[in-house]
Tab-separated table of C-alpha atoms in Angstrom:
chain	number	residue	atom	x	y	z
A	1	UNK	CA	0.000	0.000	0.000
A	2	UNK	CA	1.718	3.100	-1.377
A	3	UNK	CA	0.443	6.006	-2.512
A	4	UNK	CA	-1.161	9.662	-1.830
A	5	UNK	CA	-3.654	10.790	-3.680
A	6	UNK	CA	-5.762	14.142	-2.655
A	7	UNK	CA	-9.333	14.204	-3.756
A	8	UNK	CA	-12.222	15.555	-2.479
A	9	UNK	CA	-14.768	13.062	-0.268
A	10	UNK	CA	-16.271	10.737	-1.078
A	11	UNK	CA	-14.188	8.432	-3.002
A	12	UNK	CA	-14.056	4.867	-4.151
A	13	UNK	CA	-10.527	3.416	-3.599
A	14	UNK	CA	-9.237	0.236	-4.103
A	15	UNK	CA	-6.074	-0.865	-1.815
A	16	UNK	CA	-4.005	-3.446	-2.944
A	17	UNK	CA	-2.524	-4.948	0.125
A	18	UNK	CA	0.675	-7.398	0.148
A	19	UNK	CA	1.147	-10.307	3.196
A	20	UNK	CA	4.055	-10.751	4.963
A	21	UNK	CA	5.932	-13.787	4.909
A	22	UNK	CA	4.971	-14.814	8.584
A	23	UNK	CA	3.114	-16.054	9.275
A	24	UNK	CA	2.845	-18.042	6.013
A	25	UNK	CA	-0.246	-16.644	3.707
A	26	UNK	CA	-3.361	-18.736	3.074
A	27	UNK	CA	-3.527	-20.457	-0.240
A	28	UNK	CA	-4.869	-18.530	-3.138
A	29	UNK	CA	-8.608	-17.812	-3.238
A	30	UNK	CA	-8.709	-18.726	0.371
A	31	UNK	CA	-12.314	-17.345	1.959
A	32	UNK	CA	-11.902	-13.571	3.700
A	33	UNK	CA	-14.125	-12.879	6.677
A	34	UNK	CA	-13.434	-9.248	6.138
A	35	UNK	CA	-11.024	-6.165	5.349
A	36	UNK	CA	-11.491	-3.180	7.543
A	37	UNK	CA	-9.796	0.523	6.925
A	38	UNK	CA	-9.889	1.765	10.616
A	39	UNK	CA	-13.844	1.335	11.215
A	40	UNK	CA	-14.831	0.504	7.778
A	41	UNK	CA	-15.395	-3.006	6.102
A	42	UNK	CA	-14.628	-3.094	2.417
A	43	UNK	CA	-17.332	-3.512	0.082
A	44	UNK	CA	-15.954	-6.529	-1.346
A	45	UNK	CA	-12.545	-8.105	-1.311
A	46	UNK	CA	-10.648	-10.824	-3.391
A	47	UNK	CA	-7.822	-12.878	-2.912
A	48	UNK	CA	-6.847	-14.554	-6.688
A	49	UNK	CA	-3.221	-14.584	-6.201
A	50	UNK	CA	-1.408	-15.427	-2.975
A	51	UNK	CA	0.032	-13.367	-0.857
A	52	UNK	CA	-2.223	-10.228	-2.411
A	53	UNK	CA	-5.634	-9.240	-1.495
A	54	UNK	CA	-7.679	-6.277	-3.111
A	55	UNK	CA	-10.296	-4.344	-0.708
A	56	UNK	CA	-12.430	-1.619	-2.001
A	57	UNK	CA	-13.696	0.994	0.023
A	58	UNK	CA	-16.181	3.838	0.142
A	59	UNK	CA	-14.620	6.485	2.075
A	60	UNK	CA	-17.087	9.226	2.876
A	61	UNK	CA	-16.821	12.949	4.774
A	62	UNK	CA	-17.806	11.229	7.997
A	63	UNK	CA	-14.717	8.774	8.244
A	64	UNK	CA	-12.182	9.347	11.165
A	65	UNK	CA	-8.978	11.410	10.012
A	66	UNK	CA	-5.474	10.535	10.139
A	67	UNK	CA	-3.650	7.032	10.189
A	68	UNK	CA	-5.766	3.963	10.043
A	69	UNK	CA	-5.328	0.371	10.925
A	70	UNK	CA	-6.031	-2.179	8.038
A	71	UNK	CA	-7.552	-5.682	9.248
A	72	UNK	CA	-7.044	-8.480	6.943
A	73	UNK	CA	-9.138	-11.818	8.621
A	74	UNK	CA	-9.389	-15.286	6.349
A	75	UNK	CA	-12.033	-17.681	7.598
A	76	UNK	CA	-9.625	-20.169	8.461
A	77	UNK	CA	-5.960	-19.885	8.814
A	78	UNK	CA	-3.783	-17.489	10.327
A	79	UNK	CA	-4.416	-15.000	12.651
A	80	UNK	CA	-5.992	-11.275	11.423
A	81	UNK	CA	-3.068	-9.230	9.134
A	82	UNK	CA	-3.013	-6.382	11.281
A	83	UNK	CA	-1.152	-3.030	9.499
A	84	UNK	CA	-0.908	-0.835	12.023
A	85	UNK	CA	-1.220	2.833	10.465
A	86	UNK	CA	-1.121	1.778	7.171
A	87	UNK	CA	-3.786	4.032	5.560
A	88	UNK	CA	-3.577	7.907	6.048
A	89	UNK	CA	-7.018	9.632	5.590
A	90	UNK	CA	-6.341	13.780	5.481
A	91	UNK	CA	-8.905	16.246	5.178
């Protein structure tokens, strides 16, 4: 996840979001529980190729500011793919 873009609110963004090694990734197309971008869920998610998953999000005017936490959870395997302030919402 790299990036800045500056655009007014709301948006649509997409966030292409690359597992670490450890612990080892779930194989491809592996069911997600959810992706989260500080308090939101993504609208949908995918995860074709392993070791990637794709989130979109709808970011609107009333989503907190600043750094955000983004929560990658599989229905079974590891534990949550917590990226601790990984996405930086500015006004």
């Amino acid at each position: 996840m790299t990036g800045v873009q500056t655009c007014a609110l709301p948006i649509y963004i997409t966030l292409s979001i690359t597992l670490p090694g450890t612990p080892p990734s779930p194989p491809a197309n592996a069911p997600i529980t959810s992706v989260t971008l500080g308090a939101t869920t993504a609208t949908s998610s995918s995860y074709a190729v392993q070791g990637t998953v794709l989130a979109n999000f709808y970011i609107s005017s009333t989503n907190a500011l600043n750094a955000q936490n983004v929560v990658v959870t599989f229905t079974s395997g590891p534990p949550p793919y917590t990226f601790t302030s990984a996405f930086t919402i500015n006004p």
